[in-house]
CSV table of C-alpha atoms and ligand atoms in Angstrom, one decimal:
chain,number,residue,atom,x,y,z
A,1,UNK,CA,153.8,283.9,133.7
A,2,UNK,CA,150.8,281.6,134.1
A,3,UNK,CA,147.7,283.7,134.9
A,4,UNK,CA,145.2,281.0,135.5
A,5,UNK,CA,147.4,279.0,137.7
A,6,UNK,CA,147.3,281.3,140.7
A,7,UNK,CA,144.3,283.6,140.5
A,8,UNK,CA,140.7,282.4,140.3
A,9,UNK,CA,139.5,282.9,136.8
A,10,UNK,CA,138.2,286.4,136.3
A,11,UNK,CA,134.5,286.8,135.6
A,12,UNK,CA,135.2,289.3,132.9
A,13,UNK,CA,132.3,291.6,132.2
A,14,UNK,CA,131.8,292.6,128.6
A,15,UNK,CA,133.6,295.9,129.3
A,16,UNK,CA,135.6,296.3,132.4
A,17,UNK,CA,136.2,299.9,133.3
A,18,UNK,CA,137.6,302.2,136.0
A,19,UNK,CA,139.0,300.7,139.2
A,20,UNK,CA,138.1,297.1,138.3
A,21,UNK,CA,140.1,297.3,135.1
A,22,UNK,CA,143.0,298.8,136.9
A,23,UNK,CA,142.8,296.2,139.6
A,24,UNK,CA,142.7,293.4,137.0
A,25,UNK,CA,145.8,294.9,135.4
A,26,UNK,CA,147.8,295.2,138.6
A,27,UNK,CA,146.7,291.7,139.6
A,28,UNK,CA,148.3,290.4,136.4
A,29,UNK,CA,151.4,292.4,137.1
A,30,UNK,CA,151.6,291.0,140.6
A,31,UNK,CA,151.2,287.5,139.2
A,32,UNK,CA,154.4,288.1,137.2
A,33,UNK,CA,156.4,290.2,139.7
A,34,UNK,CA,156.2,287.6,142.5
A,35,UNK,CA,158.6,285.5,140.4
A,36,UNK,CA,161.1,288.3,139.7
A,37,UNK,CA,164.6,287.8,141.0
A,38,UNK,CA,165.5,289.7,144.2
A,39,UNK,CA,167.8,292.1,142.2
A,40,UNK,CA,165.0,292.9,139.8
A,41,UNK,CA,162.6,293.6,142.7
A,42,UNK,CA,165.2,295.8,144.4
A,43,UNK,CA,165.7,297.7,141.2
A,44,UNK,CA,162.0,298.3,140.9
A,45,UNK,CA,161.8,299.4,144.5
A,46,UNK,CA,164.7,301.9,144.2
A,47,UNK,CA,163.0,303.4,141.1
A,48,UNK,CA,159.9,303.9,143.3
A,49,UNK,CA,162.0,305.2,146.2
A,50,UNK,CA,163.6,307.8,143.9
A,51,UNK,CA,160.2,309.1,142.9
A,52,UNK,CA,159.0,309.2,146.5
A,53,UNK,CA,162.2,310.9,147.7
A,54,UNK,CA,161.9,313.5,144.9
A,55,UNK,CA,158.3,314.2,145.9
A,56,UNK,CA,159.2,314.3,149.7
A,57,UNK,CA,162.1,316.7,149.0
A,58,UNK,CA,159.7,319.1,147.2
A,59,UNK,CA,156.7,318.9,149.4
A,60,UNK,CA,157.7,317.9,152.9
A,61,UNK,CA,160.3,320.2,154.6
A,62,UNK,CA,160.7,317.7,157.4
A,63,UNK,CA,162.1,315.1,154.9
A,64,UNK,CA,163.9,317.7,152.7
A,65,UNK,CA,166.3,318.3,155.5
A,66,UNK,CA,166.8,314.6,156.2
A,67,UNK,CA,167.2,313.6,152.6
A,68,UNK,CA,169.8,316.3,151.9
A,69,UNK,CA,171.7,315.4,155.0
A,70,UNK,CA,171.8,311.8,153.7
A,71,UNK,CA,173.2,312.8,150.4
A,72,UNK,CA,170.1,312.6,148.2
A,73,UNK,CA,170.2,315.1,145.3
A,74,UNK,CA,167.2,316.1,143.2
A,75,UNK,CA,167.4,314.6,139.7
A,76,UNK,CA,169.8,311.8,140.8
A,77,UNK,CA,168.7,308.3,141.7
A,78,UNK,CA,168.2,307.1,145.3
A,79,UNK,CA,170.9,304.5,146.1
A,80,UNK,CA,171.1,301.9,148.9
A,81,UNK,CA,174.0,303.9,150.5
A,82,UNK,CA,171.9,307.1,150.7
A,83,UNK,CA,168.9,305.2,151.8
A,84,UNK,CA,170.8,303.5,154.7
A,85,UNK,CA,171.9,307.0,155.9
A,86,UNK,CA,168.3,308.2,156.2
A,87,UNK,CA,167.2,308.1,159.8
A,88,UNK,CA,164.5,305.7,160.9
A,89,UNK,CA,161.1,307.4,161.6
A,90,UNK,CA,159.8,306.4,165.0
A,91,UNK,CA,156.2,306.2,166.1
A,92,UNK,CA,156.9,309.0,168.6
A,93,UNK,CA,157.9,311.2,165.7
A,94,UNK,CA,154.8,310.4,163.7
A,95,UNK,CA,152.7,311.1,166.8
A,96,UNK,CA,154.5,314.4,167.7
A,97,UNK,CA,155.2,315.8,164.2
A,98,UNK,CA,152.3,314.2,162.2
A,99,UNK,CA,151.3,317.4,160.5
A,100,UNK,CA,154.9,318.2,159.5
A,101,UNK,CA,155.0,314.9,157.6
A,102,UNK,CA,152.1,315.8,155.3
A,103,UNK,CA,152.9,316.8,151.8
A,104,UNK,CA,151.9,320.3,150.8
A,105,UNK,CA,150.5,318.8,147.5
A,106,UNK,CA,150.5,315.5,145.6
A,107,UNK,CA,149.4,314.4,142.1
A,108,UNK,CA,145.6,314.3,141.8
A,109,UNK,CA,145.6,310.8,140.3
A,110,UNK,CA,146.5,309.5,143.8
A,111,UNK,CA,142.9,310.2,144.8
A,112,UNK,CA,141.3,311.8,147.9
A,113,UNK,CA,142.7,311.5,151.4
A,114,UNK,CA,141.5,309.6,154.4
A,115,UNK,CA,142.9,309.1,157.9
A,116,UNK,CA,144.1,305.8,159.4
A,117,UNK,CA,144.4,305.6,163.1
A,118,UNK,CA,146.5,303.0,164.8
A,119,UNK,CA,148.4,301.9,167.8
A,120,UNK,CA,146.0,301.6,170.6
A,121,UNK,CA,147.9,298.4,171.4
A,122,UNK,CA,151.4,299.8,171.4
A,123,UNK,CA,150.4,302.7,173.6
A,124,UNK,CA,151.5,305.3,171.0
A,125,UNK,CA,148.5,306.2,168.9
A,126,UNK,CA,149.4,307.6,165.5
A,127,UNK,CA,147.3,309.1,162.7
A,128,UNK,CA,148.4,308.7,159.1
A,129,UNK,CA,147.0,310.3,156.0
A,130,UNK,CA,146.5,308.1,153.1
A,131,UNK,CA,145.1,308.4,149.6
A,132,UNK,CA,142.9,306.4,147.3
A,133,UNK,CA,146.1,304.8,145.8
A,134,UNK,CA,146.9,303.3,149.2
A,135,UNK,CA,143.5,301.7,149.3
A,136,UNK,CA,144.1,300.4,145.8
A,137,UNK,CA,147.4,298.8,146.8
A,138,UNK,CA,145.7,297.3,149.8
A,139,UNK,CA,143.1,295.7,147.5
A,140,UNK,CA,145.8,294.4,145.1
A,141,UNK,CA,147.6,292.7,148.0
A,142,UNK,CA,144.4,291.3,149.4
A,143,UNK,CA,143.7,289.7,146.0
A,144,UNK,CA,147.2,288.2,146.0
A,145,UNK,CA,146.2,286.7,149.4
A,146,UNK,CA,143.1,285.1,147.8
A,147,UNK,CA,145.2,283.7,145.0
A,148,UNK,CA,147.9,282.3,147.2
A,149,UNK,CA,145.3,280.7,149.4
A,150,UNK,CA,143.8,279.1,146.3
A,151,UNK,CA,140.3,280.3,147.2
A,152,UNK,CA,137.1,278.9,145.7
A,153,UNK,CA,135.1,282.1,145.3
A,154,UNK,CA,131.8,280.2,145.2
A,155,UNK,CA,132.0,279.2,148.9
A,156,UNK,CA,130.6,281.1,151.8
A,157,UNK,CA,132.9,283.0,154.2
A,158,UNK,CA,132.2,283.3,157.9
A,159,UNK,CA,133.6,286.6,159.0
A,160,UNK,CA,134.1,286.7,162.8
A,161,UNK,CA,136.8,289.4,162.9
A,162,UNK,CA,134.5,291.8,164.6
A,163,UNK,CA,132.9,294.4,162.3
A,164,UNK,CA,130.3,295.9,164.5
A,165,UNK,CA,131.0,299.4,163.1
A,166,UNK,CA,130.3,298.2,159.5
A,167,UNK,CA,127.1,296.3,160.3
A,168,UNK,CA,124.7,299.2,160.0
A,169,UNK,CA,126.0,300.0,156.5
A,170,UNK,CA,125.9,296.4,155.4
A,171,UNK,CA,122.4,295.8,156.8
A,172,UNK,CA,121.3,298.5,154.3
A,173,UNK,CA,122.0,296.0,151.5
A,174,UNK,CA,118.5,294.9,150.3
A,175,UNK,CA,119.8,291.4,149.8
A,176,UNK,CA,121.3,291.0,153.3
A,177,UNK,CA,119.4,289.0,155.9
A,178,UNK,CA,119.8,287.9,159.5
A,179,UNK,CA,120.5,284.4,160.5
A,180,UNK,CA,121.3,283.1,164.0
A,181,UNK,CA,122.4,286.4,165.3
A,182,UNK,CA,124.6,287.2,162.3
A,183,UNK,CA,124.1,289.1,159.1
A,184,UNK,CA,124.4,287.3,155.8
A,185,UNK,CA,125.4,289.4,152.8
A,186,UNK,CA,125.0,288.2,149.2
A,187,UNK,CA,128.8,288.3,148.4
A,188,UNK,CA,132.3,288.8,149.8
A,189,UNK,CA,132.3,292.5,149.1
A,190,UNK,CA,135.2,294.5,147.5
A,191,UNK,CA,137.8,293.9,146.2
A,192,UNK,CA,136.8,290.2,145.4
A,193,UNK,CA,133.5,291.2,143.8
A,194,UNK,CA,135.3,293.7,141.5
A,195,UNK,CA,136.8,290.7,139.6
A,196,UNK,CA,134.8,287.6,140.6
A,197,UNK,CA,131.3,286.4,141.3
A,198,UNK,CA,131.5,285.1,144.9
A,199,UNK,CA,129.5,283.2,147.4
A,200,UNK,CA,127.9,284.7,150.5
A,201,UNK,CA,129.5,286.2,153.5
A,202,UNK,CA,128.2,285.8,157.1
A,203,UNK,CA,129.2,288.3,159.7
A,204,UNK,CA,129.0,287.4,163.4
A,205,UNK,CA,130.5,289.2,166.3
A,206,UNK,CA,133.3,287.2,168.0
A,207,UNK,CA,132.2,288.5,171.4
A,208,UNK,CA,129.1,286.2,171.3
A,209,UNK,CA,129.3,283.1,173.5
A,210,UNK,CA,131.3,280.3,172.0
A,211,UNK,CA,128.3,278.0,171.9
A,212,UNK,CA,126.5,280.6,169.7
A,213,UNK,CA,129.6,280.9,167.4
A,214,UNK,CA,129.9,277.1,167.1
A,215,UNK,CA,126.2,276.6,166.4
A,216,UNK,CA,126.3,279.3,163.7
A,217,UNK,CA,129.2,277.7,161.9
A,218,UNK,CA,127.8,274.2,162.1
A,219,UNK,CA,124.5,275.4,160.6
A,220,UNK,CA,126.1,277.7,157.9
A,221,UNK,CA,128.9,275.3,156.9
A,222,UNK,CA,131.2,278.1,155.5
A,223,UNK,CA,134.2,277.2,153.3
A,224,UNK,CA,136.4,279.8,155.0
A,225,UNK,CA,136.6,281.4,158.4
A,226,UNK,CA,138.1,284.8,159.1
A,227,UNK,CA,139.0,285.7,162.7
A,228,UNK,CA,141.8,286.8,165.1
A,229,UNK,CA,144.1,284.0,166.4
A,230,UNK,CA,143.1,284.5,170.0
A,231,UNK,CA,139.4,284.1,169.2
A,232,UNK,CA,140.2,281.1,167.0
A,233,UNK,CA,142.1,279.4,169.8
A,234,UNK,CA,139.0,279.8,172.1
A,235,UNK,CA,136.7,278.5,169.5
A,236,UNK,CA,138.9,275.4,168.7
A,237,UNK,CA,139.1,274.7,172.4
A,238,UNK,CA,135.3,274.7,172.6
A,239,UNK,CA,134.9,272.3,169.6
A,240,UNK,CA,137.5,270.0,171.2
A,241,UNK,CA,135.8,270.1,174.7
A,242,UNK,CA,132.3,269.6,173.3
A,243,UNK,CA,133.3,266.9,170.8
A,244,UNK,CA,131.4,268.7,168.0
A,245,UNK,CA,132.6,268.6,164.4
A,246,UNK,CA,132.9,271.2,161.7
A,247,UNK,CA,134.3,269.7,158.5
A,248,UNK,CA,133.3,272.3,155.9
A,249,UNK,CA,136.3,274.6,156.2
A,250,UNK,CA,139.0,274.8,153.5
A,251,UNK,CA,141.2,277.2,155.5
A,252,UNK,CA,141.1,279.8,158.3
A,253,UNK,CA,142.4,283.3,157.6
A,254,UNK,CA,143.8,285.3,160.6
A,255,UNK,CA,145.1,288.8,161.0
A,256,UNK,CA,146.5,291.3,163.5
A,257,UNK,CA,147.9,288.9,166.1
A,258,UNK,CA,150.8,286.5,165.8
A,259,UNK,CA,150.0,282.8,164.9
A,260,UNK,CA,152.2,280.2,166.6
A,261,UNK,CA,152.7,276.5,165.6
A,262,UNK,CA,150.5,275.2,168.3
A,263,UNK,CA,147.5,277.1,166.9
A,264,UNK,CA,148.2,275.8,163.4
A,265,UNK,CA,148.4,272.2,164.8
A,266,UNK,CA,145.2,272.7,166.8
A,267,UNK,CA,143.4,274.0,163.7
A,268,UNK,CA,144.5,271.1,161.6
A,269,UNK,CA,143.4,268.7,164.3
A,270,UNK,CA,140.0,270.2,165.1
A,271,UNK,CA,138.9,271.8,161.8
A,272,UNK,CA,141.1,269.7,159.5
A,273,UNK,CA,142.4,272.7,157.7
A,274,UNK,CA,145.4,275.1,157.6
A,275,UNK,CA,145.7,278.7,158.9
A,276,UNK,CA,146.7,281.5,156.5
A,277,UNK,CA,148.0,284.5,158.2
A,278,UNK,CA,149.2,288.0,157.1
A,279,UNK,CA,151.1,290.9,158.6
A,280,UNK,CA,149.8,294.4,158.2
A,281,UNK,CA,149.4,297.7,160.0
A,282,UNK,CA,146.8,300.4,159.6
A,283,UNK,CA,149.5,303.0,158.8
A,284,UNK,CA,151.3,301.0,156.1
A,285,UNK,CA,148.8,298.5,154.7
A,286,UNK,CA,149.8,295.0,154.0
A,287,UNK,CA,153.5,294.3,154.9
A,288,UNK,CA,153.7,290.6,154.3
A,289,UNK,CA,151.6,287.6,153.3
A,290,UNK,CA,152.0,283.9,154.3
A,291,UNK,CA,153.7,281.9,151.5
A,292,UNK,CA,151.3,279.4,149.9
A,293,UNK,CA,153.9,276.7,150.3
A,294,UNK,CA,154.9,277.2,154.0
A,295,UNK,CA,154.4,279.2,157.1
A,296,UNK,CA,156.9,282.0,156.4
A,297,UNK,CA,155.8,285.4,155.2
A,298,UNK,CA,156.7,287.2,151.9
A,299,UNK,CA,157.0,291.0,151.9
A,300,UNK,CA,154.6,292.7,149.4
A,301,UNK,CA,157.6,294.3,147.6
A,302,UNK,CA,155.5,295.9,144.9
A,303,UNK,CA,153.9,298.2,147.5
A,304,UNK,CA,156.4,298.7,150.2
A,305,UNK,CA,160.1,298.3,151.1
A,306,UNK,CA,160.4,296.2,154.2
A,307,UNK,CA,163.7,296.3,156.1
A,308,UNK,CA,164.7,294.4,159.3
A,309,UNK,CA,167.4,296.2,161.2
A,310,UNK,CA,169.7,295.0,164.1
A,311,UNK,CA,170.6,297.1,167.1
A,312,UNK,CA,173.4,298.7,165.1
A,313,UNK,CA,171.0,299.8,162.4
A,314,UNK,CA,172.3,297.3,159.8
A,315,UNK,CA,170.2,294.8,157.8
A,316,UNK,CA,169.7,291.5,159.6
A,317,UNK,CA,170.9,288.3,158.0
A,318,UNK,CA,168.7,285.2,157.7
A,319,UNK,CA,168.0,283.8,161.2
A,320,UNK,CA,168.5,287.2,162.9
A,321,UNK,CA,165.7,289.1,164.6
A,322,UNK,CA,165.4,292.9,164.3
A,323,UNK,CA,163.1,295.9,164.1
A,324,UNK,CA,160.7,296.0,161.2
A,325,UNK,CA,161.0,299.2,159.2
A,326,UNK,CA,158.5,299.8,156.4
A,327,UNK,CA,158.3,302.4,153.6
A,328,UNK,CA,155.0,302.4,151.8
A,329,UNK,CA,156.0,303.2,148.2
A,330,UNK,CA,152.7,304.9,147.2
A,331,UNK,CA,151.8,307.1,150.2
A,332,UNK,CA,152.3,310.6,148.6
A,333,UNK,CA,149.9,312.4,151.0
A,334,UNK,CA,152.0,311.6,154.1
A,335,UNK,CA,155.2,309.9,153.1
A,336,UNK,CA,156.5,307.5,155.7
A,337,UNK,CA,160.2,307.1,154.9
A,338,UNK,CA,161.7,304.2,156.9
A,339,UNK,CA,158.9,304.0,159.4
A,340,UNK,CA,159.5,301.8,162.5
A,341,UNK,CA,156.2,299.9,162.8
A,342,UNK,CA,156.8,298.7,166.4
A,343,UNK,CA,157.3,295.0,165.8
A,344,UNK,CA,160.3,292.7,165.5
A,345,UNK,CA,160.6,289.9,162.9
A,346,UNK,CA,163.1,287.1,162.0
A,347,UNK,CA,164.6,287.3,158.5
A,348,UNK,CA,164.2,284.1,156.5
A,349,UNK,CA,166.4,282.6,153.8
A,350,UNK,CA,165.4,282.7,150.2
A,351,UNK,CA,162.1,280.7,150.1
A,352,UNK,CA,161.9,277.2,148.6
A,353,UNK,CA,158.8,278.2,146.6
A,354,UNK,CA,161.0,280.1,144.2
A,355,UNK,CA,159.4,283.6,144.6
A,356,UNK,CA,161.9,286.4,144.7
A,357,UNK,CA,159.9,288.3,147.3
A,358,UNK,CA,162.0,288.5,150.5
A,359,UNK,CA,160.8,286.3,153.4
A,360,UNK,CA,160.3,286.7,157.1
A,361,UNK,CA,160.4,283.4,159.1
A,362,UNK,CA,158.1,284.9,161.8
A,363,UNK,CA,156.8,288.1,163.3
A,364,UNK,CA,158.3,287.8,166.8
A,365,UNK,CA,156.2,290.5,168.5
A,366,UNK,CA,156.1,294.0,169.6
A,367,UNK,CA,159.2,296.1,170.4
A,368,UNK,CA,157.4,296.9,173.7
A,369,UNK,CA,157.5,293.3,174.8
A,370,UNK,CA,160.3,293.9,177.3
A,371,UNK,CA,160.3,293.7,181.1
A,372,UNK,CA,161.9,296.5,183.0
A,373,UNK,CA,164.2,295.7,185.9
A,374,UNK,CA,164.9,298.0,188.9
A,375,UNK,CA,168.3,298.8,187.5
A,376,UNK,CA,166.6,300.3,184.4
A,377,UNK,CA,167.7,297.4,182.2
A,378,UNK,CA,165.2,296.0,179.8
A,379,UNK,CA,165.0,292.4,178.8
A,380,UNK,CA,163.0,290.8,176.0
A,381,UNK,CA,160.1,288.6,177.1
A,382,UNK,CA,160.6,285.1,175.9
A,383,UNK,CA,157.0,284.1,176.3
A,384,UNK,CA,157.6,280.7,174.8
A,385,UNK,CA,154.1,281.0,173.3
A,386,UNK,CA,154.4,277.6,171.8
A,387,UNK,CA,154.9,275.8,175.0
A,388,UNK,CA,152.4,277.7,177.2
A,389,UNK,CA,149.6,277.3,174.7
A,390,UNK,CA,150.5,273.7,173.9
A,391,UNK,CA,149.2,272.8,177.4
A,392,UNK,CA,145.6,271.7,176.6
A,393,UNK,CA,143.9,273.1,179.6
A,394,UNK,CA,145.2,276.6,178.7
A,395,UNK,CA,142.7,278.5,176.7
A,396,UNK,CA,144.4,281.9,176.8
A,397,UNK,CA,147.3,283.4,178.6
A,398,UNK,CA,148.9,286.8,179.2
A,399,UNK,CA,152.1,287.7,180.9
A,400,UNK,CA,151.8,290.9,183.0
A,401,UNK,CA,154.7,292.7,184.7
A,402,UNK,CA,153.0,294.0,187.8
A,403,UNK,CA,156.0,295.8,189.5
A,404,UNK,CA,159.7,296.1,189.0
A,405,UNK,CA,160.2,292.9,190.9
A,406,UNK,CA,157.2,290.8,189.8
A,407,UNK,CA,155.6,289.2,186.8
A,408,UNK,CA,152.4,287.1,186.6
A,409,UNK,CA,151.3,284.5,184.1
A,410,UNK,CA,147.6,284.8,183.9
A,411,UNK,CA,145.7,281.8,182.6
A,412,UNK,CA,142.1,281.2,181.4
A,413,UNK,CA,141.6,277.4,181.7
A,414,UNK,CA,139.2,275.0,180.2
A,415,UNK,CA,139.7,272.5,183.0
A,416,UNK,CA,141.7,272.1,186.2
A,417,UNK,CA,145.4,271.9,185.6
A,418,UNK,CA,147.0,268.5,186.1
A,419,UNK,CA,150.1,268.2,188.2
A,420,UNK,CA,152.2,267.6,185.1
A,421,UNK,CA,150.8,270.7,183.5
A,422,UNK,CA,151.6,272.7,186.6
A,423,UNK,CA,155.1,271.4,186.7
A,424,UNK,CA,155.7,272.4,183.0
A,425,UNK,CA,154.3,275.9,183.5
A,426,UNK,CA,156.4,276.4,186.6
A,427,UNK,CA,159.5,275.2,184.9
A,428,UNK,CA,158.8,277.5,182.0
A,429,UNK,CA,158.3,280.6,184.2
A,430,UNK,CA,161.4,279.7,186.3
A,431,UNK,CA,163.6,279.4,183.2
A,432,UNK,CA,162.2,282.6,181.6
A,433,UNK,CA,162.2,284.9,184.6
A,434,UNK,CA,163.4,283.1,187.7
A,435,UNK,CA,166.9,284.6,187.7
A,436,UNK,CA,165.7,288.2,187.9
A,437,UNK,CA,162.0,288.5,188.8
A,438,UNK,CA,159.6,286.9,191.2
A,439,UNK,CA,156.9,285.2,189.3
A,440,UNK,CA,153.4,283.8,190.0
A,441,UNK,CA,150.8,281.9,188.0
A,442,UNK,CA,147.3,283.2,188.4
A,443,UNK,CA,144.0,281.7,187.2
A,444,UNK,CA,141.5,284.2,185.9
A,445,UNK,CA,138.1,284.1,184.2
A,446,UNK,CA,138.9,286.2,181.2
A,447,UNK,CA,141.7,288.4,179.8
A,448,UNK,CA,141.2,292.0,178.7
A,449,UNK,CA,141.4,293.0,175.0
A,450,UNK,CA,142.7,296.3,173.6
A,451,UNK,CA,140.1,298.8,172.3
A,452,UNK,CA,140.8,297.3,168.9
A,453,UNK,CA,140.0,293.8,170.2
A,454,UNK,CA,143.5,292.4,170.4
A,455,UNK,CA,144.7,290.0,173.0
A,456,UNK,CA,148.3,291.2,174.0
A,457,UNK,CA,150.5,288.3,175.0
A,458,UNK,CA,152.5,290.7,177.2
A,459,UNK,CA,151.5,293.7,179.2
A,460,UNK,CA,153.3,296.0,181.6
A,461,UNK,CA,151.6,297.7,184.4
A,462,UNK,CA,154.6,299.8,185.4
B,1,ZN,ZN1,157.6,281.2,149.5
């Protein structure tokens, strides 16, 4: 274990107490456990699952039934065989039986409860109860992300993820001030400030015109930029078209939408820096973080068990794509045992970096990304994101199934398509949908976002 090699050095106060001390301890633990062998991590997880199952058996009748039927016996350890017999928990079940999943009681040291809402984008809104412990595990994973990205805490962050709801509270900070339509706070906020002295953070709404965003970044010269991939793509397109330069960024951190190779390339070309991405959900917290040595993702095995299952319900092998099933190990207020998040991912081989944490090669997309045919058959949308967005005139795109017979590729363009671009797009649509749907390419001025601000790459209007 080499503490200083991965985390920025801690600005230890004379006496560190409470949450900060706990967080520092867990951070040290994470620094070691990332290198554990897969068997060691699995053993750790099954010890946690045994405790969680024991708790669920006693306090949640909904699970007591399921656990008994799967062969789990109080006082005996949870095993892989029993675990695999436990049914997957769907979003529909969480939505319909949410209250039945809540524990009648849980140990007080897990902290008070709060509610996490999620799923505006998948069409199935769910509400999940969490405790202070879940917030703590979220902070620990977030600090791992900083460590893996090799952050220099002294630099300024530009936060363009859209935080309008937090702005009134942040503006109460006596040291915050306005600059160019954004709010500048004196530090990065928690959890970073619990362990480190940091640079400033600037908050700017990503709905402002691109020219305003660009001017702001050029003036502030931040070291890091936080925003959604779709907003980043628009911004990079603007910098390219205008021929303006921003050379202060060390890396860009994205969340909540998938990142494809074309976006990573564009960012390297225009901002000269890499993109670091993560995979999380409001219900489960962090699920996986991008490996510091590549573009695959490592599960956060210390806080959740991540399974990827094929259609038969068996674990996928490396290279296979399946449903992502997550069990947060520390949610004792509303245990989610084998929760189907609603995405699909590709399982990766053991990572070359040497970490024992399991890897996912990519997050493929939502389970809902299927077109429905008149026969009732559903087919996965092969959107070929890489190739659509590799066409430079395309700023944004969305596939929309408009009827049982038709699908549209809607494009926002930065300039008129050249004949060659048109031919590539037509070939792409013909290959993907030509054999079973009529397709059309439609130019639009803008594409709608979900209430949470996400750009969905596929939408069905059926
Ligand atoms: Zn790795």
